[in-house]
Short mmCIF file of C-alpha atoms and ligand atoms in Angstrom, two decimals:
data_model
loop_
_atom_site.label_atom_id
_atom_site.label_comp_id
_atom_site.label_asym_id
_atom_site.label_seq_id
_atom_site.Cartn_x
_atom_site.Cartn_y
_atom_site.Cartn_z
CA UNK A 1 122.21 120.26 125.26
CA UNK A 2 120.54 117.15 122.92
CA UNK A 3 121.99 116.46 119.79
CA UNK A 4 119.48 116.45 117.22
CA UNK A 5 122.19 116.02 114.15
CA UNK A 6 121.34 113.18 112.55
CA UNK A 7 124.21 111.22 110.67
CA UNK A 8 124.76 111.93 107.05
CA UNK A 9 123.32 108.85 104.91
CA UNK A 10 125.72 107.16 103.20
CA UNK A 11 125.35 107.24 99.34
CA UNK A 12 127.34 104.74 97.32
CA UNK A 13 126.61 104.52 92.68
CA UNK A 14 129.05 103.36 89.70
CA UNK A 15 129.58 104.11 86.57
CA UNK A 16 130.54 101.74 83.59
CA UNK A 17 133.43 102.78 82.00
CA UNK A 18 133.31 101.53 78.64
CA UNK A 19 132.37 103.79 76.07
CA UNK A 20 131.68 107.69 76.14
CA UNK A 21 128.76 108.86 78.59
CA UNK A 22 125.76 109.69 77.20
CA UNK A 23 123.09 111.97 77.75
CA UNK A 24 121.34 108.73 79.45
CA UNK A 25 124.28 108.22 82.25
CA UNK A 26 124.30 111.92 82.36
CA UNK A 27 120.59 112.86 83.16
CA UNK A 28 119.78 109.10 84.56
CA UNK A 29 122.29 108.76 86.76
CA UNK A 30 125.18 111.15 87.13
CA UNK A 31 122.94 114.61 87.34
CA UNK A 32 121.36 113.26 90.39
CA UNK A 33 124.70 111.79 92.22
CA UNK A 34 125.60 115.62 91.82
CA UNK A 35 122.50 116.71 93.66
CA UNK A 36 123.12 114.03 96.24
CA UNK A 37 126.43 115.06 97.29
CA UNK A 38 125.02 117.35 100.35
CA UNK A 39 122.74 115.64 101.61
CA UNK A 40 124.86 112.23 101.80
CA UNK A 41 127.77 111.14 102.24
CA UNK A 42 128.87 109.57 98.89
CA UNK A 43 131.30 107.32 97.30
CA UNK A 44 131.37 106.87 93.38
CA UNK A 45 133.37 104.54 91.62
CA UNK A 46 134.19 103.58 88.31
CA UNK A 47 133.42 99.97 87.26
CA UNK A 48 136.26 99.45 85.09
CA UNK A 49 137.02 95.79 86.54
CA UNK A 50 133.24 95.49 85.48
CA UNK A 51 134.02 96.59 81.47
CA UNK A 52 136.67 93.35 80.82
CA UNK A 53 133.48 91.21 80.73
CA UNK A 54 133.31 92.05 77.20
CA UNK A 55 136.88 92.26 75.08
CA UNK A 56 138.73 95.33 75.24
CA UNK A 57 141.60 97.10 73.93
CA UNK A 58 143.91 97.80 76.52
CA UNK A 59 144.65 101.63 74.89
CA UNK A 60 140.84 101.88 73.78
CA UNK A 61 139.86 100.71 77.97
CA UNK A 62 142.51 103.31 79.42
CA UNK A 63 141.30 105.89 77.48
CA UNK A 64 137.69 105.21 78.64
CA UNK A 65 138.62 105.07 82.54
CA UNK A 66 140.66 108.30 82.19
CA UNK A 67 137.31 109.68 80.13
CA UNK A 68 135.10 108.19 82.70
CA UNK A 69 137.36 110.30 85.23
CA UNK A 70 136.95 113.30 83.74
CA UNK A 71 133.60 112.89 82.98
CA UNK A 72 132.78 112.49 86.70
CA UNK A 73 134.64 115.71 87.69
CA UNK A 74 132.85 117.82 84.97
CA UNK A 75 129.52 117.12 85.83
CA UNK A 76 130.12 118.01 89.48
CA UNK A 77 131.40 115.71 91.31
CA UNK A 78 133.26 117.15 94.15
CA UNK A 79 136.56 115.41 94.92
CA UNK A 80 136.25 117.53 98.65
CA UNK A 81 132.79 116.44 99.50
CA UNK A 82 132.98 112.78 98.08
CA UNK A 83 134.78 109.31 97.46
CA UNK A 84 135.54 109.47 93.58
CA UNK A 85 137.50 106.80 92.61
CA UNK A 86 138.46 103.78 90.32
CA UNK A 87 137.22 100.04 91.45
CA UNK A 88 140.14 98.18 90.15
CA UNK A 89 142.49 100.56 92.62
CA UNK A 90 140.90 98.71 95.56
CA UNK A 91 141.50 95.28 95.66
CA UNK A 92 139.16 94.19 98.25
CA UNK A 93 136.23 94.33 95.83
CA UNK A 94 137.84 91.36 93.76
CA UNK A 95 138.36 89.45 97.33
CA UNK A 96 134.70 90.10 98.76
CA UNK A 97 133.25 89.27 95.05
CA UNK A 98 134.99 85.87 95.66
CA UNK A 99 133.74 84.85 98.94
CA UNK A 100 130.46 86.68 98.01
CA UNK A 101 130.51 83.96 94.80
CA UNK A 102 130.25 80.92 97.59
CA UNK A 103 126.48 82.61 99.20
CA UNK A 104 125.27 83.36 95.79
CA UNK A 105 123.71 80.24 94.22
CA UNK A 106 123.78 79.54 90.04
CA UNK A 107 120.44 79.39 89.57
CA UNK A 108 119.97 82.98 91.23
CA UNK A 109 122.80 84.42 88.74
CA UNK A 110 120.96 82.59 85.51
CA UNK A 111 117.96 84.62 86.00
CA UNK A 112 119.66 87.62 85.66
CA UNK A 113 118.49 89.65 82.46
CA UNK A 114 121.31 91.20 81.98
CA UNK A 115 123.41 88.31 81.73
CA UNK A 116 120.86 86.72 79.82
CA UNK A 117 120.75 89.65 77.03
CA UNK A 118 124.37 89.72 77.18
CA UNK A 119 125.25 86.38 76.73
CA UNK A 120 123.18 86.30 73.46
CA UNK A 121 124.70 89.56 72.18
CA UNK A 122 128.24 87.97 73.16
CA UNK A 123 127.49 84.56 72.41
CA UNK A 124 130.80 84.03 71.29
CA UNK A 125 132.28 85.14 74.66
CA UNK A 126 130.31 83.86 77.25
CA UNK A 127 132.65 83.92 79.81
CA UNK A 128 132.70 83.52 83.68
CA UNK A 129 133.00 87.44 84.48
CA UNK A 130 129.80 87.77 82.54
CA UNK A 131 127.84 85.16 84.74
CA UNK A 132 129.21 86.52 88.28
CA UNK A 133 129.01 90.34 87.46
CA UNK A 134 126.58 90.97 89.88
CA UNK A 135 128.09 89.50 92.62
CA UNK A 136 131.13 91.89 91.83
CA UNK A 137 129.16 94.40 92.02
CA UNK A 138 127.21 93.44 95.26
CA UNK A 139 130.48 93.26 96.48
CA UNK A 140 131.14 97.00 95.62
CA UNK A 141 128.28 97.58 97.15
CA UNK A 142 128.19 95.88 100.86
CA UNK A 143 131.74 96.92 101.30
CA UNK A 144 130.65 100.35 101.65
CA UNK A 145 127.62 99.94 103.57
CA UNK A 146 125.54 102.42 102.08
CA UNK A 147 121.94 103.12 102.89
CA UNK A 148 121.25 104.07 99.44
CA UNK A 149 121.97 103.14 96.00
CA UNK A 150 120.97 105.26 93.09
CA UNK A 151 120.77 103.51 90.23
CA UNK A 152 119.00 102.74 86.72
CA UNK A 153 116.04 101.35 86.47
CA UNK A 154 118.03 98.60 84.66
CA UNK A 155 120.18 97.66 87.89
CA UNK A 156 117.11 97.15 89.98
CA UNK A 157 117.61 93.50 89.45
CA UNK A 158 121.36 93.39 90.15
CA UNK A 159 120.28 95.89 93.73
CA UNK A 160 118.00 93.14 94.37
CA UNK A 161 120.16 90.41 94.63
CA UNK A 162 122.94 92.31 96.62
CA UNK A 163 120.25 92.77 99.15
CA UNK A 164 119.23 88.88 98.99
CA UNK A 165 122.94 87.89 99.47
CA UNK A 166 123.45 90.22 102.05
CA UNK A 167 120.48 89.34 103.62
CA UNK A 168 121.63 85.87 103.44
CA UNK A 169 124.96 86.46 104.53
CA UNK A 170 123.98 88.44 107.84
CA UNK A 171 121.74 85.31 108.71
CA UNK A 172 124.05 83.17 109.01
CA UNK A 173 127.16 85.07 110.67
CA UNK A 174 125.25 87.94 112.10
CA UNK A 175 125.17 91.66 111.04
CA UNK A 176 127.66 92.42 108.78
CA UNK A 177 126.25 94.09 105.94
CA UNK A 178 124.03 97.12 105.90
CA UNK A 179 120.64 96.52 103.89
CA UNK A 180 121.59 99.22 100.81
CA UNK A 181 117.73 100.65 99.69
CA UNK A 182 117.53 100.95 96.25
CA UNK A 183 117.16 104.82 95.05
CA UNK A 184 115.49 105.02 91.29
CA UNK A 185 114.88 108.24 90.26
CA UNK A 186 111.60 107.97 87.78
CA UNK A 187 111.95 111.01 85.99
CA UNK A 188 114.79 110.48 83.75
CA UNK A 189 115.83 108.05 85.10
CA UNK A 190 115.66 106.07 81.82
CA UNK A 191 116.46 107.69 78.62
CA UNK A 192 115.64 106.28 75.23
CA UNK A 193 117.09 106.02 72.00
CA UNK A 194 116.59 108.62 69.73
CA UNK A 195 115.89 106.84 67.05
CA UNK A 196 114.04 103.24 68.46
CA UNK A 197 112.65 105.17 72.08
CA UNK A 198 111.65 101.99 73.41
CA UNK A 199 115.04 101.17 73.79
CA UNK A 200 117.03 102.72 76.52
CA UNK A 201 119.89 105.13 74.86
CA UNK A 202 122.69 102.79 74.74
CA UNK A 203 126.67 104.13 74.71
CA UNK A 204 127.08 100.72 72.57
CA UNK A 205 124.45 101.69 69.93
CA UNK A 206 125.82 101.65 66.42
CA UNK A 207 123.75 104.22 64.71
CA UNK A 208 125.04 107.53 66.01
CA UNK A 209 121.71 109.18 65.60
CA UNK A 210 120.14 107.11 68.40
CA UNK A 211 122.70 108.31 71.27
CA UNK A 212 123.71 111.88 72.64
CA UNK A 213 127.35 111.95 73.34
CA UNK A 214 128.17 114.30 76.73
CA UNK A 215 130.82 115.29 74.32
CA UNK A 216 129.18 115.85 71.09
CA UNK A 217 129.23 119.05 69.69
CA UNK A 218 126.28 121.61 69.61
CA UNK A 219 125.65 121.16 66.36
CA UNK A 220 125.79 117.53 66.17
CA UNK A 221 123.43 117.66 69.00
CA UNK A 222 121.10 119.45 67.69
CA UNK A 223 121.17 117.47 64.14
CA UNK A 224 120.30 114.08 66.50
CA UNK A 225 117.32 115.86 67.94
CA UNK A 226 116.06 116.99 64.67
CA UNK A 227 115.75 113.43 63.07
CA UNK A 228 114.65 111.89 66.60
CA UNK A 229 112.09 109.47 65.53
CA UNK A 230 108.40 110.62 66.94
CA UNK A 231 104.82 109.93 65.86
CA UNK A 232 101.65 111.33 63.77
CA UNK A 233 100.15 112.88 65.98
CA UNK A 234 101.32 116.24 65.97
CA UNK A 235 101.04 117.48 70.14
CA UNK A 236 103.41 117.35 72.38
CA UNK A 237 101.79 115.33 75.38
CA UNK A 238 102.33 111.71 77.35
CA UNK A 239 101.03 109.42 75.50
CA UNK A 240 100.80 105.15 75.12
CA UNK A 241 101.83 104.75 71.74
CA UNK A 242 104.58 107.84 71.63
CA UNK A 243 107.72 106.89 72.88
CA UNK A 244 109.62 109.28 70.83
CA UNK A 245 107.73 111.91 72.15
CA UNK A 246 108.02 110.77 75.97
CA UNK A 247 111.42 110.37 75.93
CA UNK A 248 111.78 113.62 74.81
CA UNK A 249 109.23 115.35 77.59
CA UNK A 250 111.49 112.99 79.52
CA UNK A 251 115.12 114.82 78.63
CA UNK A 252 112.86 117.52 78.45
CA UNK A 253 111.89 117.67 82.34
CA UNK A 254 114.97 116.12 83.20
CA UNK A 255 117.11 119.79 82.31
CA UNK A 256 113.95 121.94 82.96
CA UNK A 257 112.60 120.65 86.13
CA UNK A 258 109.13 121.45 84.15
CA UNK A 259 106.70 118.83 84.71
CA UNK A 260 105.03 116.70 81.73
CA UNK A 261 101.92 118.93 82.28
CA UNK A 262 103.63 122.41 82.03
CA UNK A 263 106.05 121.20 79.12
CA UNK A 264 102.22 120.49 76.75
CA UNK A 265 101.33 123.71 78.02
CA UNK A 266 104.06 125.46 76.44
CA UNK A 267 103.78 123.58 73.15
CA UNK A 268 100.43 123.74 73.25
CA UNK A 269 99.37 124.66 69.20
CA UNK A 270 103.31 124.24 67.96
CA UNK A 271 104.48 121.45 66.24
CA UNK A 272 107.28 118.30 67.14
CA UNK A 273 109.76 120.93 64.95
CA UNK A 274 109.78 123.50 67.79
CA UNK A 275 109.65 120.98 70.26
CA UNK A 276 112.76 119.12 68.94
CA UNK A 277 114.13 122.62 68.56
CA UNK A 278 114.07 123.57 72.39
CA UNK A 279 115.14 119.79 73.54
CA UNK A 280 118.10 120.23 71.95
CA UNK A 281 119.23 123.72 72.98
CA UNK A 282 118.34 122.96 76.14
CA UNK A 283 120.32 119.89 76.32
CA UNK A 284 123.00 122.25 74.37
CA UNK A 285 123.07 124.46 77.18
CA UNK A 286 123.23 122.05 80.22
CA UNK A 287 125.74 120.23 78.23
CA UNK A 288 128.17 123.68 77.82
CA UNK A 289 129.91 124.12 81.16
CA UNK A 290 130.47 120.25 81.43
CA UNK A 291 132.22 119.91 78.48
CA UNK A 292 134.45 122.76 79.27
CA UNK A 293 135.78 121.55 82.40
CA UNK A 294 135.86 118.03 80.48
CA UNK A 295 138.44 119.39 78.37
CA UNK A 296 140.39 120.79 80.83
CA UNK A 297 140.80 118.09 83.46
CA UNK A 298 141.30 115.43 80.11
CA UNK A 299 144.54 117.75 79.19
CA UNK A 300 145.89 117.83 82.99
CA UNK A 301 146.12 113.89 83.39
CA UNK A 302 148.26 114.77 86.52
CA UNK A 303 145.52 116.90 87.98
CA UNK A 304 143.57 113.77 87.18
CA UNK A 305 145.40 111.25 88.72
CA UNK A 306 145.93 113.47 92.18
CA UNK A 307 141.89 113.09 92.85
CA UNK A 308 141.23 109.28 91.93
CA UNK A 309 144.34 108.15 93.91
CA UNK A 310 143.41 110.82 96.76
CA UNK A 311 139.71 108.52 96.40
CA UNK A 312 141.60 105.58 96.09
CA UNK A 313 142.73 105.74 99.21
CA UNK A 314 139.99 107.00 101.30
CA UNK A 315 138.08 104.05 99.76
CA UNK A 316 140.19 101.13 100.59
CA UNK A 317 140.32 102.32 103.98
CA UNK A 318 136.76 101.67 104.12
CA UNK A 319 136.78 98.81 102.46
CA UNK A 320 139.61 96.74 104.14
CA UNK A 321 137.76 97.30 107.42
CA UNK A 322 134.67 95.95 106.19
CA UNK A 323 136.72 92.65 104.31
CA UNK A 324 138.22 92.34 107.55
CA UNK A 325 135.20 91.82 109.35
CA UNK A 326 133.45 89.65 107.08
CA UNK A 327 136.84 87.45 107.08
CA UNK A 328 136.71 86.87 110.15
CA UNK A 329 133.31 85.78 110.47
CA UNK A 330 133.84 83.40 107.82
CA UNK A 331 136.83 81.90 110.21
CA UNK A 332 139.72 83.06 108.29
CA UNK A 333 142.92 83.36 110.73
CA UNK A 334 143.87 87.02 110.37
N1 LIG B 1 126.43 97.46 86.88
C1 LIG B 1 126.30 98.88 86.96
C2 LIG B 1 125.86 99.42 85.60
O1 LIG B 1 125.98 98.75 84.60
C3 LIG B 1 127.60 99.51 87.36
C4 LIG B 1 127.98 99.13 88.74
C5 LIG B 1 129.02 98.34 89.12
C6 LIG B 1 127.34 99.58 89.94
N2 LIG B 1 129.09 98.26 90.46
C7 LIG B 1 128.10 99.00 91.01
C8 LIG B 1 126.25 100.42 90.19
C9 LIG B 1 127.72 99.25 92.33
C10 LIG B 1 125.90 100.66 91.52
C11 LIG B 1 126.63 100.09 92.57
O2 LIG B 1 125.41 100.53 85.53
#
């Protein structure tokens, strides 16, 4: 009889550690790994080797990896169906980012936005990590060899140049790396500050009214939707010069699966009060049964540690096979 079962596609994401999640990593990123997990294969990691490219506090950055953790667990992520685990666990990351560093050229790395908007915001710690971040995480990519990457609109660049260095890597030795595709989810994929929406909602944002916290309470939550910033205009629609408002259709859809259309529909005649009103219980609600199992897996650290070490493991299997390979192209003696 023919087999018609096509392999599973591998899926490979990570998310920062530092700071709490917000409703941004939640409904731009996170939400959708969760949906992902039966049709693909998927390994998620947490970039805490990434976070140290700004200072930390060692009890502040443990705190935010075991967060980070739980955070991953409560929003669905299936410890039986998927790689969860931490990056700095598996050392072969560090030793592909190195050899990765020698096919990646300066000038490639100084056109990086990130590192350019970083640099100015921590112009007083410009240091090394900062500039070669995204060959770390090309590294945590290629190691894997995923066929897809979901990721922010804001990593598109950093996708990009994985791809180029792989790219550039398999030319010369052959192929080694798989050629990851870059998956961007447009609907909510990019959530907004609250309070300056043409901003992306930013963990790092010092006025607490701009950000939804995956752990705020309902109350607080609802308080943050109430003063989100909006326009004059008065109807709920898509619109050029409402950001406010289309970030909010945006979190909107995101929860609802409603599209733009149907969500004017239903507000058709009310005012940016109701709307704001139903954003926020509806966030309230989607945000109810995550936070529950948040606080339970953040008191049962040992319950915690049994799943990323469990992922640990599974992951540096992977990964040594693929360091091994590229090693050995390279003409390391093994
Ligand atoms: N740089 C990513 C971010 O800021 C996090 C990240 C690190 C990542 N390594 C990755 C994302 C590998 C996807 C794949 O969100």
């Amino acid at each position: 009889m023919e087999n018609n079962v096509q392999p599973k596609k591998r899926a490979l994401s990570f998310i920062q550690s530092s700071g709490a999640f917000t409703l941004g990593n939640y409904l731009g990123a996170v939400k959708n790994w969760n949906e992902m997990q039966d049709e693909c294969e998927c390994i998620f990691g947490i970039a805490d080797l990434h976070s140290i490219t700004v200072r930390q506090e060692p009890a502040e950055l443990r705190k935010q990896i075991y967060s980070a953790a739980a955070m991953l667990l409560s929003v669905g992520l299936d410890p039986e169906k998927s790689i969860i685990f931490m990056q700095s666990h598996v050392a072969a990351h560090s030793q592909l980012a190195w050899i990765l560093d020698c096919y990646t050229q300066f000038g490639e790395l100084s056109r990086m936005t990130q590192f350019k908007d970083k640099s100015q915001k921590h112009a007083d710690n410009v240091n090394a990590g900062l500039f070669t971040y995204p060959v770390l995480m090309a590294a945590d990519i290629l190691i894997y060899k995923p066929d897809v990457v979901p990721v922010g609109a804001d990593q598109k660049q950093h996708l990009e140049l994985a791809r180029d260095v792989a790219n550039r890597f398999n030319g010369i030795y052959g192929d080694v790396f798989t050629i990851p595709e870059p998956y961007i989810k447009n609907v909510g994929a990019k959530i907004m500050s609250l309070q300056d929406p043409e901003k992306k909602m930013s963990k790092s944002d010092e006025n607490e009214n701009a950000k939804i916290l995956l752990t705020d309470t309902p109350d607080a939550i609802m308080r943050k939707f109430k003063r989100a910033v909006t326009d004059s205009e008065a109807r709920v629609c898509i619109g050029e010069n409402k950001p406010g408002i289309n970030n909010l259709i945006g979190i909107y859809s995101a929860i609802t699966k409603k599209t733009a259309d149907e969500i004017t529909a239903e507000f058709e005649g009310k005012g940016y009060g109701d709307f704001k009103t139903a954003v926020g219980e509806a966030v309230v609600e989607e945000l109810r049964p995550v936070q529950e199992k948040y606080n339970m897996y953040i008191s049962d650290k040992a319950q915690l540690e049994a799943i990323y070490k469990e992922g640990a493991m599974k992951a540096d299997h992977l990964a040594r096979r693929t360091l091994s390979k590229v090693m050995k192209k390279v003409g390391y003696v093994l």
